Short mmCIF file of N, CA and C in Angstrom, two decimals:
data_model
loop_
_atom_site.label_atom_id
_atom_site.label_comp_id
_atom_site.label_asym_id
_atom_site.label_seq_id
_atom_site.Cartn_x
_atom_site.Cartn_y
_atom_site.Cartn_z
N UNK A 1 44.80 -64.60 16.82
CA UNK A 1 44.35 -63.38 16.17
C UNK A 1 45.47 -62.35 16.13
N UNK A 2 46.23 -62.22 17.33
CA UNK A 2 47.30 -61.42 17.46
C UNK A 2 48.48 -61.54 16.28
N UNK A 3 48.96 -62.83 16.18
CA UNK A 3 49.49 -63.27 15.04
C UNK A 3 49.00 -62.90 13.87
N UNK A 4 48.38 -62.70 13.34
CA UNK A 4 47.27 -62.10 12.12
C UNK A 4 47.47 -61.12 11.84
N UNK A 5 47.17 -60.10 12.64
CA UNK A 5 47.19 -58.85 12.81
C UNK A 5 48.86 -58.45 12.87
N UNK A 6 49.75 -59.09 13.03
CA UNK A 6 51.46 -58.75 12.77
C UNK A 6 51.55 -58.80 12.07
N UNK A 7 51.43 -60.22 11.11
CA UNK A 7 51.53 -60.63 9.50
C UNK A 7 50.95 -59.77 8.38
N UNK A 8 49.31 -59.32 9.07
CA UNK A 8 48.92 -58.56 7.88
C UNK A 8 49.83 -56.77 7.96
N UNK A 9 50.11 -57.01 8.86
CA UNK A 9 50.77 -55.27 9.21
C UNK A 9 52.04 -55.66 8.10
N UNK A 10 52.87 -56.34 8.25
CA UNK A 10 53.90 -57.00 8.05
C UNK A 10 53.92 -57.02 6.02
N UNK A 11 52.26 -57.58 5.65
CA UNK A 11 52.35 -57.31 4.22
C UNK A 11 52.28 -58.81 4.07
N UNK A 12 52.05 -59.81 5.07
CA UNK A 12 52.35 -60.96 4.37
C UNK A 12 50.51 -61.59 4.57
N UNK A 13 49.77 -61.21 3.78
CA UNK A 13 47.97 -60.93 3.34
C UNK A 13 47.95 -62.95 3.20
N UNK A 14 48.77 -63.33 2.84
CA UNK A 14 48.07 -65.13 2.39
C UNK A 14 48.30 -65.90 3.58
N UNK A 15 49.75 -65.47 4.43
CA UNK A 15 49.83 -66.36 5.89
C UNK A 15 48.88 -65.36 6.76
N UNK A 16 48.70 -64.42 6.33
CA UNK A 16 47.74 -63.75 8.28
C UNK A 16 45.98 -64.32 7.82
N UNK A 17 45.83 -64.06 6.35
CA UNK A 17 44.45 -64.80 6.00
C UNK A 17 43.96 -66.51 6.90
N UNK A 18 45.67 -67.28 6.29
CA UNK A 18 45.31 -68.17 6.91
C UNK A 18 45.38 -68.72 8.89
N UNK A 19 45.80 -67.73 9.03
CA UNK A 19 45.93 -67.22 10.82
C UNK A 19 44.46 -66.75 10.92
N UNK A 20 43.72 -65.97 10.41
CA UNK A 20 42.59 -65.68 10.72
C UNK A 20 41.62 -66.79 10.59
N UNK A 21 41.88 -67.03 9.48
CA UNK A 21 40.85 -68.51 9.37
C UNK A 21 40.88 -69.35 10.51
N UNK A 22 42.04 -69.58 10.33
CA UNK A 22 42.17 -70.76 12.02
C UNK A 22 41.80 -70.23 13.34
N UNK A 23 42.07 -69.15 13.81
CA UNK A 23 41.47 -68.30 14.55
C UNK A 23 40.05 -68.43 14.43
N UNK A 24 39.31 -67.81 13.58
CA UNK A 24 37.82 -68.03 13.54
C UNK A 24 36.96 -69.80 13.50
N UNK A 25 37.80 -70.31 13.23
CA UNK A 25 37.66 -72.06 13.26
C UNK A 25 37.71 -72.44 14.98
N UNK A 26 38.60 -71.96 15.64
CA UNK A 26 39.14 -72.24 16.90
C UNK A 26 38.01 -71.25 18.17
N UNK A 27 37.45 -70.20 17.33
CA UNK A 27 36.46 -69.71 18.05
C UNK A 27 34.97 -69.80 18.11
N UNK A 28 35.23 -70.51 16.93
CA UNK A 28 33.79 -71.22 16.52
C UNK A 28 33.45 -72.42 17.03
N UNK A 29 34.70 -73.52 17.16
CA UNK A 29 35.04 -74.82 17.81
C UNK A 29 34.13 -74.30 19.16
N UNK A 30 34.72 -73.39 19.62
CA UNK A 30 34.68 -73.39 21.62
C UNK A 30 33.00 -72.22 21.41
N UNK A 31 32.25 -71.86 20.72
CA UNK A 31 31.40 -71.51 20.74
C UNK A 31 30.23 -72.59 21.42
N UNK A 32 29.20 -71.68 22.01
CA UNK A 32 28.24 -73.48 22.84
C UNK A 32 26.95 -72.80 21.92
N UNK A 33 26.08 -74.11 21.49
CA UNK A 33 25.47 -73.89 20.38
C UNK A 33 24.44 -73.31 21.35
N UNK A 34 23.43 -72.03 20.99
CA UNK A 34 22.43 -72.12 19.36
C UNK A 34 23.91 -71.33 19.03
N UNK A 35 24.79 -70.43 20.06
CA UNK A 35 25.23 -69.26 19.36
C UNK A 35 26.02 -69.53 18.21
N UNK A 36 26.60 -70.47 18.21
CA UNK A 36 27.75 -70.98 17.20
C UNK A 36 27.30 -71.59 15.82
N UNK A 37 28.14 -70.80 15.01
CA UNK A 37 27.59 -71.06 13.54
C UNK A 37 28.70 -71.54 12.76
N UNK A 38 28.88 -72.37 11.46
CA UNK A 38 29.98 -72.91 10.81
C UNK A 38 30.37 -72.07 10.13
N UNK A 39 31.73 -71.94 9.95
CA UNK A 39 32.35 -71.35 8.63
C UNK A 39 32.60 -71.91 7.83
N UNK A 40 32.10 -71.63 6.42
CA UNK A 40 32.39 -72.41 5.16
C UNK A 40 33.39 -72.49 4.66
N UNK A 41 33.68 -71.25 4.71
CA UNK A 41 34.83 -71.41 3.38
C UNK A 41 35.70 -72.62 3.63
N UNK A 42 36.34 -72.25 2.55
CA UNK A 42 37.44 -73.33 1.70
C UNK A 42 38.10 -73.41 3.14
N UNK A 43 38.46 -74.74 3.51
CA UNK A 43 40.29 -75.31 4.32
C UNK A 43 41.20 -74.89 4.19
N UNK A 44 41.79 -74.25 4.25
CA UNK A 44 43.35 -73.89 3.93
C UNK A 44 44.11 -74.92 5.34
N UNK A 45 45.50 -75.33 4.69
CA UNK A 45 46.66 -75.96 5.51
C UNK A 45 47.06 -75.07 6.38
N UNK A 46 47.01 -75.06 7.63
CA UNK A 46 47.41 -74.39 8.74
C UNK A 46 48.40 -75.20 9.29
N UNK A 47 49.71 -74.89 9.23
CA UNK A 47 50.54 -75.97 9.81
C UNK A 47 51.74 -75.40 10.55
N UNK A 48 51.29 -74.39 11.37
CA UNK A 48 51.97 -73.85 12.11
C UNK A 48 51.43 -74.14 14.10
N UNK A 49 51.92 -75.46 14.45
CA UNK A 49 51.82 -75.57 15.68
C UNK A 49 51.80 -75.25 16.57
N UNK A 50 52.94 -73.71 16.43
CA UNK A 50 52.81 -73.32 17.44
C UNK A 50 51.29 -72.25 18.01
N UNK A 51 51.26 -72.05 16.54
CA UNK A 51 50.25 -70.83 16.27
C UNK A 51 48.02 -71.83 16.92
N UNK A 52 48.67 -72.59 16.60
CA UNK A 52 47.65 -73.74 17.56
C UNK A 52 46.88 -73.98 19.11
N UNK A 53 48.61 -74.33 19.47
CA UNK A 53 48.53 -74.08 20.60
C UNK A 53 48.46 -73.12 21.44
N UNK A 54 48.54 -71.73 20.59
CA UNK A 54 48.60 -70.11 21.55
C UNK A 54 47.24 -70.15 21.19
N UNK A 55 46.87 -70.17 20.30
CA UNK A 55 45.05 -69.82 20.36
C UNK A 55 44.26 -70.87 21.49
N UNK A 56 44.81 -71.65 21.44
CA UNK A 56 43.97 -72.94 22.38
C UNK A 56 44.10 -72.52 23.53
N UNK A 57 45.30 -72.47 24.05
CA UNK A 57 45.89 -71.87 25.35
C UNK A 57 45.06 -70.92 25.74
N UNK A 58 45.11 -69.77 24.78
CA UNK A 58 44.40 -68.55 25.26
C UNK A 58 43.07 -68.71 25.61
N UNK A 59 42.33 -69.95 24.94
CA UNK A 59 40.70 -70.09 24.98
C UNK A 59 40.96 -70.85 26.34
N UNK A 60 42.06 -71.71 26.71
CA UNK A 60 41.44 -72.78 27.47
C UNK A 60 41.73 -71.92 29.02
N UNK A 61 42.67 -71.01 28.97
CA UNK A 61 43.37 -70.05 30.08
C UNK A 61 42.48 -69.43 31.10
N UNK A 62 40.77 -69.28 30.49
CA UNK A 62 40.08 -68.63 31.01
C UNK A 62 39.01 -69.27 31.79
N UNK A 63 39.72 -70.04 32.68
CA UNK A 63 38.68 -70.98 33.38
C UNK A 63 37.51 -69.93 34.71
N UNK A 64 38.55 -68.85 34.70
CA UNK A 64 37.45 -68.16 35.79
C UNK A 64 36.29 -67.64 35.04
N UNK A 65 35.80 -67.75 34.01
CA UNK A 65 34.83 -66.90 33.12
C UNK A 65 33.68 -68.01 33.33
N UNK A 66 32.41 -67.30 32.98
CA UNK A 66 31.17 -68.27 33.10
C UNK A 66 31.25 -68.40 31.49
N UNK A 67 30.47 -69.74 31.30
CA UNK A 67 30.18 -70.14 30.16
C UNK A 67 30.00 -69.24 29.73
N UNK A 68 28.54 -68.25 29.81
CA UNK A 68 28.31 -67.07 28.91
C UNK A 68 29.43 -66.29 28.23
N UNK A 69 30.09 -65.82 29.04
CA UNK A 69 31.37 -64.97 29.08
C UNK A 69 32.51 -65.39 28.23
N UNK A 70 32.61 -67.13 28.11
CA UNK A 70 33.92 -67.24 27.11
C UNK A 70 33.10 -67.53 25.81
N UNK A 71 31.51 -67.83 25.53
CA UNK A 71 31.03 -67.76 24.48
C UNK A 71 30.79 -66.46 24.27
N UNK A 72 30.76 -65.27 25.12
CA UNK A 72 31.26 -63.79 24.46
C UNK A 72 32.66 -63.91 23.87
N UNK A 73 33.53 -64.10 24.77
CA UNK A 73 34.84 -63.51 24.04
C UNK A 73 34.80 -64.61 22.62
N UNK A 74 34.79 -65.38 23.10
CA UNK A 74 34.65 -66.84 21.41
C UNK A 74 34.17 -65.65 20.09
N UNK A 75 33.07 -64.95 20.61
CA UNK A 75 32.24 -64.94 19.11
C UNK A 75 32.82 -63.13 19.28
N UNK A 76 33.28 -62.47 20.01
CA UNK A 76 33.84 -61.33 19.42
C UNK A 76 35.28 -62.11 19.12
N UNK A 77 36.20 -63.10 18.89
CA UNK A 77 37.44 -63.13 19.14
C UNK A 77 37.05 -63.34 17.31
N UNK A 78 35.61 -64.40 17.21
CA UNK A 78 35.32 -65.07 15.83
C UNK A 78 35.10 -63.70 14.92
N UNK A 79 34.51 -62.96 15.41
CA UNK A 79 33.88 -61.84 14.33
C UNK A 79 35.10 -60.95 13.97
N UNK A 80 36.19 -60.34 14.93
CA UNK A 80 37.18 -59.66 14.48
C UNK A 80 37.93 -60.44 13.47
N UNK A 81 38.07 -61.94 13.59
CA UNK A 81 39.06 -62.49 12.69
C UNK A 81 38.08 -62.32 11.43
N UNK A 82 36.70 -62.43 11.44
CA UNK A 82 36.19 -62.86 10.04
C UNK A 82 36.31 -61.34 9.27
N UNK A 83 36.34 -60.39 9.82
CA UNK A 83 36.43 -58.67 9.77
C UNK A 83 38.19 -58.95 8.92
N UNK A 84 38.80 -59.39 9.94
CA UNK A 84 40.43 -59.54 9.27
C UNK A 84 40.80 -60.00 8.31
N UNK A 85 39.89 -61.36 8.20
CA UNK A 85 40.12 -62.37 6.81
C UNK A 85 39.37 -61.58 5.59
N UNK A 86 38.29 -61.15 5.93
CA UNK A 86 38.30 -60.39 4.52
C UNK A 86 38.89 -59.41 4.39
N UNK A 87 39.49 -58.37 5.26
CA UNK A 87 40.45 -57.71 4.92
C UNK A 87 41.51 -58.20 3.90
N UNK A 88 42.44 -59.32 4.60
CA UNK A 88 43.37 -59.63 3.47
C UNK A 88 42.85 -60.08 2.23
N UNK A 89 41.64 -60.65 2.00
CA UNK A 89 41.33 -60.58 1.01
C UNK A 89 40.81 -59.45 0.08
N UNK A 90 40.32 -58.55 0.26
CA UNK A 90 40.16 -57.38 -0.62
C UNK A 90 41.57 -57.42 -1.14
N UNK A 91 42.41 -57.09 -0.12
CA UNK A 91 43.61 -56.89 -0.51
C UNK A 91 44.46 -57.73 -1.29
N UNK A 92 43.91 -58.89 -1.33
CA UNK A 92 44.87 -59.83 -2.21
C UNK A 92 43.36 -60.19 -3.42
N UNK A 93 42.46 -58.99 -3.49
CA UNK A 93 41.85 -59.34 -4.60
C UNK A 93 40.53 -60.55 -4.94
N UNK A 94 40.67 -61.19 -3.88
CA UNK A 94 39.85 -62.29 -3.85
C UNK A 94 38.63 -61.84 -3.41
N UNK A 95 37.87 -61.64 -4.44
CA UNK A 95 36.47 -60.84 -3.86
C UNK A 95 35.48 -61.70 -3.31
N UNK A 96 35.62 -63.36 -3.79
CA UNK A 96 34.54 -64.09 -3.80
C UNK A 96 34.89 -64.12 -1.92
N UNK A 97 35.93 -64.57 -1.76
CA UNK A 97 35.88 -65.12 -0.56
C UNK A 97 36.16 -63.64 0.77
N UNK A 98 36.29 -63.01 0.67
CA UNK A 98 35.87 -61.68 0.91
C UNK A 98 34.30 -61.60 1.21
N UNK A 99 33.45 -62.01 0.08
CA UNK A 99 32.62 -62.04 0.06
C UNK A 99 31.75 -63.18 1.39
N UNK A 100 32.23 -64.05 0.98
CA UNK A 100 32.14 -65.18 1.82
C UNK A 100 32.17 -64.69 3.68
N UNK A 101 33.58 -63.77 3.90
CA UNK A 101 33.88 -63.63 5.11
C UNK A 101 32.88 -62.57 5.52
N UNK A 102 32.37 -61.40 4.86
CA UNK A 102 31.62 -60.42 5.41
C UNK A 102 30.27 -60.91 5.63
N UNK A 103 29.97 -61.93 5.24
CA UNK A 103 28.72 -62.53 5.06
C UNK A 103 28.69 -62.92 6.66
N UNK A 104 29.32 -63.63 6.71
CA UNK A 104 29.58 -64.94 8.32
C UNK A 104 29.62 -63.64 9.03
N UNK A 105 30.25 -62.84 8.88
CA UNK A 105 30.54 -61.91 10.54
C UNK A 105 29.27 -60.91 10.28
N UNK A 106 28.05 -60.63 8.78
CA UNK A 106 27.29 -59.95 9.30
C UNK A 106 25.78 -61.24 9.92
N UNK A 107 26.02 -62.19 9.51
CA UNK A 107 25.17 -62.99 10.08
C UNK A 107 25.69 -63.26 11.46
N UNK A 108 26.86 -63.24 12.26
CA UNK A 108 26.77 -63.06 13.04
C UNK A 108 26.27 -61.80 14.19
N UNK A 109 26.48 -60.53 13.24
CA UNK A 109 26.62 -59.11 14.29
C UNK A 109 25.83 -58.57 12.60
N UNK A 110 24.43 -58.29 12.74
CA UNK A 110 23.65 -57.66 11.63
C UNK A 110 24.26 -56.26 11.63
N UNK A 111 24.47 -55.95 12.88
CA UNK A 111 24.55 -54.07 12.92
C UNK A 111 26.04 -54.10 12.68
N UNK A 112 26.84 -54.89 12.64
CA UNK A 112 28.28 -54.63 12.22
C UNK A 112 28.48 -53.80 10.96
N UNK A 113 28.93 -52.01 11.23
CA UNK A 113 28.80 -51.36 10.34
C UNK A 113 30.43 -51.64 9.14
N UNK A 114 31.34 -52.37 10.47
CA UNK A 114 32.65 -52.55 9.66
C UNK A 114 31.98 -53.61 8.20
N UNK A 115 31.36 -54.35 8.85
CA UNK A 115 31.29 -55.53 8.21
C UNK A 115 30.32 -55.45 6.95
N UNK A 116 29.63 -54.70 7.45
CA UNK A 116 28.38 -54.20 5.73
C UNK A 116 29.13 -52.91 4.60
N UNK A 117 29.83 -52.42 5.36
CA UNK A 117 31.19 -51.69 4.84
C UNK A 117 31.86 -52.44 3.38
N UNK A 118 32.74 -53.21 4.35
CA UNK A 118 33.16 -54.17 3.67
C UNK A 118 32.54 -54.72 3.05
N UNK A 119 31.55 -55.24 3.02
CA UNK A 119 31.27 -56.34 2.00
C UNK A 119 30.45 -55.60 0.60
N UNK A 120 29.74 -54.40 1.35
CA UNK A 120 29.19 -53.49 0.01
C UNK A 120 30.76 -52.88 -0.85
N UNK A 121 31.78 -52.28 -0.39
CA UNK A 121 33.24 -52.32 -0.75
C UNK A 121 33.54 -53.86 -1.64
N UNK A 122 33.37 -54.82 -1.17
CA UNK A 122 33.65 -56.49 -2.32
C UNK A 122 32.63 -56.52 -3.04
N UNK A 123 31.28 -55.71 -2.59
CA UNK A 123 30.21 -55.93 -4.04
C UNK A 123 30.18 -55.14 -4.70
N UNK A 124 30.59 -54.14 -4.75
CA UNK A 124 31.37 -53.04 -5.84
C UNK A 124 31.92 -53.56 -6.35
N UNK A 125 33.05 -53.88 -6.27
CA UNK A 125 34.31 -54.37 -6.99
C UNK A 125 33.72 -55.59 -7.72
N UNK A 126 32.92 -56.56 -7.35
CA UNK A 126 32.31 -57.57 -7.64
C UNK A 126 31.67 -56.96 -9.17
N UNK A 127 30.65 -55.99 -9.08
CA UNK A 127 29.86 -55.47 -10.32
C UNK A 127 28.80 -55.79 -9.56
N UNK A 128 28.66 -56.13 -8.19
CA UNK A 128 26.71 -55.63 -7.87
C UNK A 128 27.04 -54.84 -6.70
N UNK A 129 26.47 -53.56 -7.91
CA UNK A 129 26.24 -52.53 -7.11
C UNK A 129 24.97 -52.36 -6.31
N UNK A 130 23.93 -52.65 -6.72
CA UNK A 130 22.24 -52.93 -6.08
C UNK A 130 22.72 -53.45 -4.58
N UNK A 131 23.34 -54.64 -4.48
CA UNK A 131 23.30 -55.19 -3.52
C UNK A 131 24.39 -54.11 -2.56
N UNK A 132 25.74 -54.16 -2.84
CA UNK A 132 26.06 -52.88 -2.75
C UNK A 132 25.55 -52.00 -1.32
N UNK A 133 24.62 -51.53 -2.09
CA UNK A 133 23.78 -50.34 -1.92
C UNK A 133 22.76 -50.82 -0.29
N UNK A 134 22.78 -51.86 -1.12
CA UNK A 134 22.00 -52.62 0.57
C UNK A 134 22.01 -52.38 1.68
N UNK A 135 23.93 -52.92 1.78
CA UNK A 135 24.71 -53.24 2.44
C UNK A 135 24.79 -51.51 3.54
N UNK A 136 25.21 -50.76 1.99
CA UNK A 136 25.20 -49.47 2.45
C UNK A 136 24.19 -48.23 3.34
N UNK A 137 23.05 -48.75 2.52
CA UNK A 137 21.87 -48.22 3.56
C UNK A 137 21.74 -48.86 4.66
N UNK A 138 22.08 -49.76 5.06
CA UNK A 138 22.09 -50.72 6.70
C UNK A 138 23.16 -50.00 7.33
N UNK A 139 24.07 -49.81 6.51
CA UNK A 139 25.34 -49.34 7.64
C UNK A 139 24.78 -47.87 7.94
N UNK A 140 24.35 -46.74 7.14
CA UNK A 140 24.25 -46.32 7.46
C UNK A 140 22.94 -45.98 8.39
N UNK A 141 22.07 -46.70 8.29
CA UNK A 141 20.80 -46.61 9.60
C UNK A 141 21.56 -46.94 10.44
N UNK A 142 22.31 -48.08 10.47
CA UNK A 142 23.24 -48.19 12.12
C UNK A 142 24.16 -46.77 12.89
N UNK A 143 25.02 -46.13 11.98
CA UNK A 143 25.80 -45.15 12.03
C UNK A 143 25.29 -44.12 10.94
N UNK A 144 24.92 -42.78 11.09
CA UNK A 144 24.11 -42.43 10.10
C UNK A 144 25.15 -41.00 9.92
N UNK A 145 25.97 -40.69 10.61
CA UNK A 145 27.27 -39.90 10.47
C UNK A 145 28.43 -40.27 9.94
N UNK A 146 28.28 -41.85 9.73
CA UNK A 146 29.55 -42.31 9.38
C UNK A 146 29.76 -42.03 7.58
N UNK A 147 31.13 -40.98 7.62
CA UNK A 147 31.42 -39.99 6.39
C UNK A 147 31.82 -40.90 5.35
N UNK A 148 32.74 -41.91 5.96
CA UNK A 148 32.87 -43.43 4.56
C UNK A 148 32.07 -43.78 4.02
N UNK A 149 30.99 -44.00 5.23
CA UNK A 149 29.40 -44.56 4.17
C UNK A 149 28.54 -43.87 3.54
N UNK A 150 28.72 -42.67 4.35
CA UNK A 150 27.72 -41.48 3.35
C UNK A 150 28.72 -41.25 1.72
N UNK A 151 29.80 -40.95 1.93
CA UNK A 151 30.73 -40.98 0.95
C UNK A 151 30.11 -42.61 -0.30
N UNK A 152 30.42 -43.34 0.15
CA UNK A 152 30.56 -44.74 -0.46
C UNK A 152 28.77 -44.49 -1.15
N UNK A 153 27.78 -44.17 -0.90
CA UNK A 153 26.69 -44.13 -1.27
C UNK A 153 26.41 -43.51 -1.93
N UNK A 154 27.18 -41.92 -2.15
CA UNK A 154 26.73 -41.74 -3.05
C UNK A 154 27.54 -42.27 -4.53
N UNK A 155 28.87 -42.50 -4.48
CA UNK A 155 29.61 -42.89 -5.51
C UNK A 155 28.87 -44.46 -6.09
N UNK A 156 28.33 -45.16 -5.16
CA UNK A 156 27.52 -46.39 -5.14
C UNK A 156 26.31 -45.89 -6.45
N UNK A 157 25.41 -44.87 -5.63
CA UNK A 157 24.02 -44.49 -6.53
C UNK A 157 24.42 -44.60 -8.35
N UNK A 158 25.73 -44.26 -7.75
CA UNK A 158 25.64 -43.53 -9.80
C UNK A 158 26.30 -45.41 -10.48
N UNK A 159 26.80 -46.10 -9.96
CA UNK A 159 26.78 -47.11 -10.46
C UNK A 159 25.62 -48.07 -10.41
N UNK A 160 24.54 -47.82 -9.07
CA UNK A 160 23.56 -48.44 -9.14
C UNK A 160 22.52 -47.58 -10.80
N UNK A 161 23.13 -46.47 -10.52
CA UNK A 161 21.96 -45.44 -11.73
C UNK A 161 22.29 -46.60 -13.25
N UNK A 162 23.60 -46.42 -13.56
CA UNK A 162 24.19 -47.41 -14.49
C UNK A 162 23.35 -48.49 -14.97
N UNK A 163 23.29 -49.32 -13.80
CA UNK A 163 22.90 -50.53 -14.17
C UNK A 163 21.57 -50.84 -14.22
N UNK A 164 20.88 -49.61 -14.15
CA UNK A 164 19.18 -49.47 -14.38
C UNK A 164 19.34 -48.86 -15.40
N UNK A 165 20.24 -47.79 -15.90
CA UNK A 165 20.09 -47.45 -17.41
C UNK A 165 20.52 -48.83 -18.52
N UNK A 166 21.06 -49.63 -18.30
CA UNK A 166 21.35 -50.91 -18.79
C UNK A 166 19.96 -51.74 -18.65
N UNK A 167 19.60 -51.71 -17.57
CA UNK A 167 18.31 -52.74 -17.72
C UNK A 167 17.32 -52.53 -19.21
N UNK A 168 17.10 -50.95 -19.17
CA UNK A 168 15.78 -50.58 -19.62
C UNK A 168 16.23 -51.18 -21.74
#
């Protein structure tokens, strides 16, 4: 994840995407089921070995932790990367799979206000604003001060207004 987070600082959005992916693959791997859920998206070639073995390392390093405890860190280590991977994707435009990533990390963490953020932010850009709007009223029952989302809602309404003046 650390790696990720250099690359995307760095500007390089298609190798830290695919650092996150593997990251969230590798935390999902070591997840103990019911908690652990699959990630869909697409495969990407990860073929950086070393970058392998530091994530493994780091999961396998923590032998003093109780099960519970490394299936905590697993699924916050999983949710920040899926938070990250759609980051680089907004940013490199790819809304679908953007889409894809905010999905997984709010089915993982419902109240994740980053994450309904984001993904009402990719369903804008997308052209559904309704849904949008969803996204947006959840975040804000979770955080109801938070000025991005109050902001984002109302600029949201008038495109949701839009597309009901289109219906009729």
């Amino acid at each position: 994840k650390a790696e990720g987070v250099r690359l995307l600082q760095l500007g390089e959005l298609k190798e830290a995407a695919r650092v996150f992916e593997y990251s969230v693959r590798v935390a999902t791997d070591n997840l103990t089921r019911p908690a652990r859920k699959e990630f869909n998206a697409p495969r990407s070639a990860v073929t950086t070995a070393a970058l392998a073995s530091t994530t493994e390392e780091a999961i396998a390093a923590i032998p003093s932790m109780s099960a519970a405890e490394k299936n905590e860190l697993c699924a916050s280590i999983r949710l920040a990367s899926l938070l990250n991977m759609a980051l680089c994707c907004m940013k490199l435009e790819d809304w679908h799979q953007s889409d894809v990533c905010t999905t997984a990390a709010i089915e993982d963490d419902p109240f994740c206000v980053k994450a309904l953020f984001r993904r009402a932010k990719t369903r804008r850009m997308m052209r559904r604003p309704v849904e949008a709007m969803l996204d947006l009223r959840c975040a804000s029952a979770v955080a109801p001060l938070e000025t991005e989302v109050l902001q984002a809602i109302v600029e949201t309404a008038d495109e949701v207004a839009e597309v009901k003046e289109t219906e009729r």
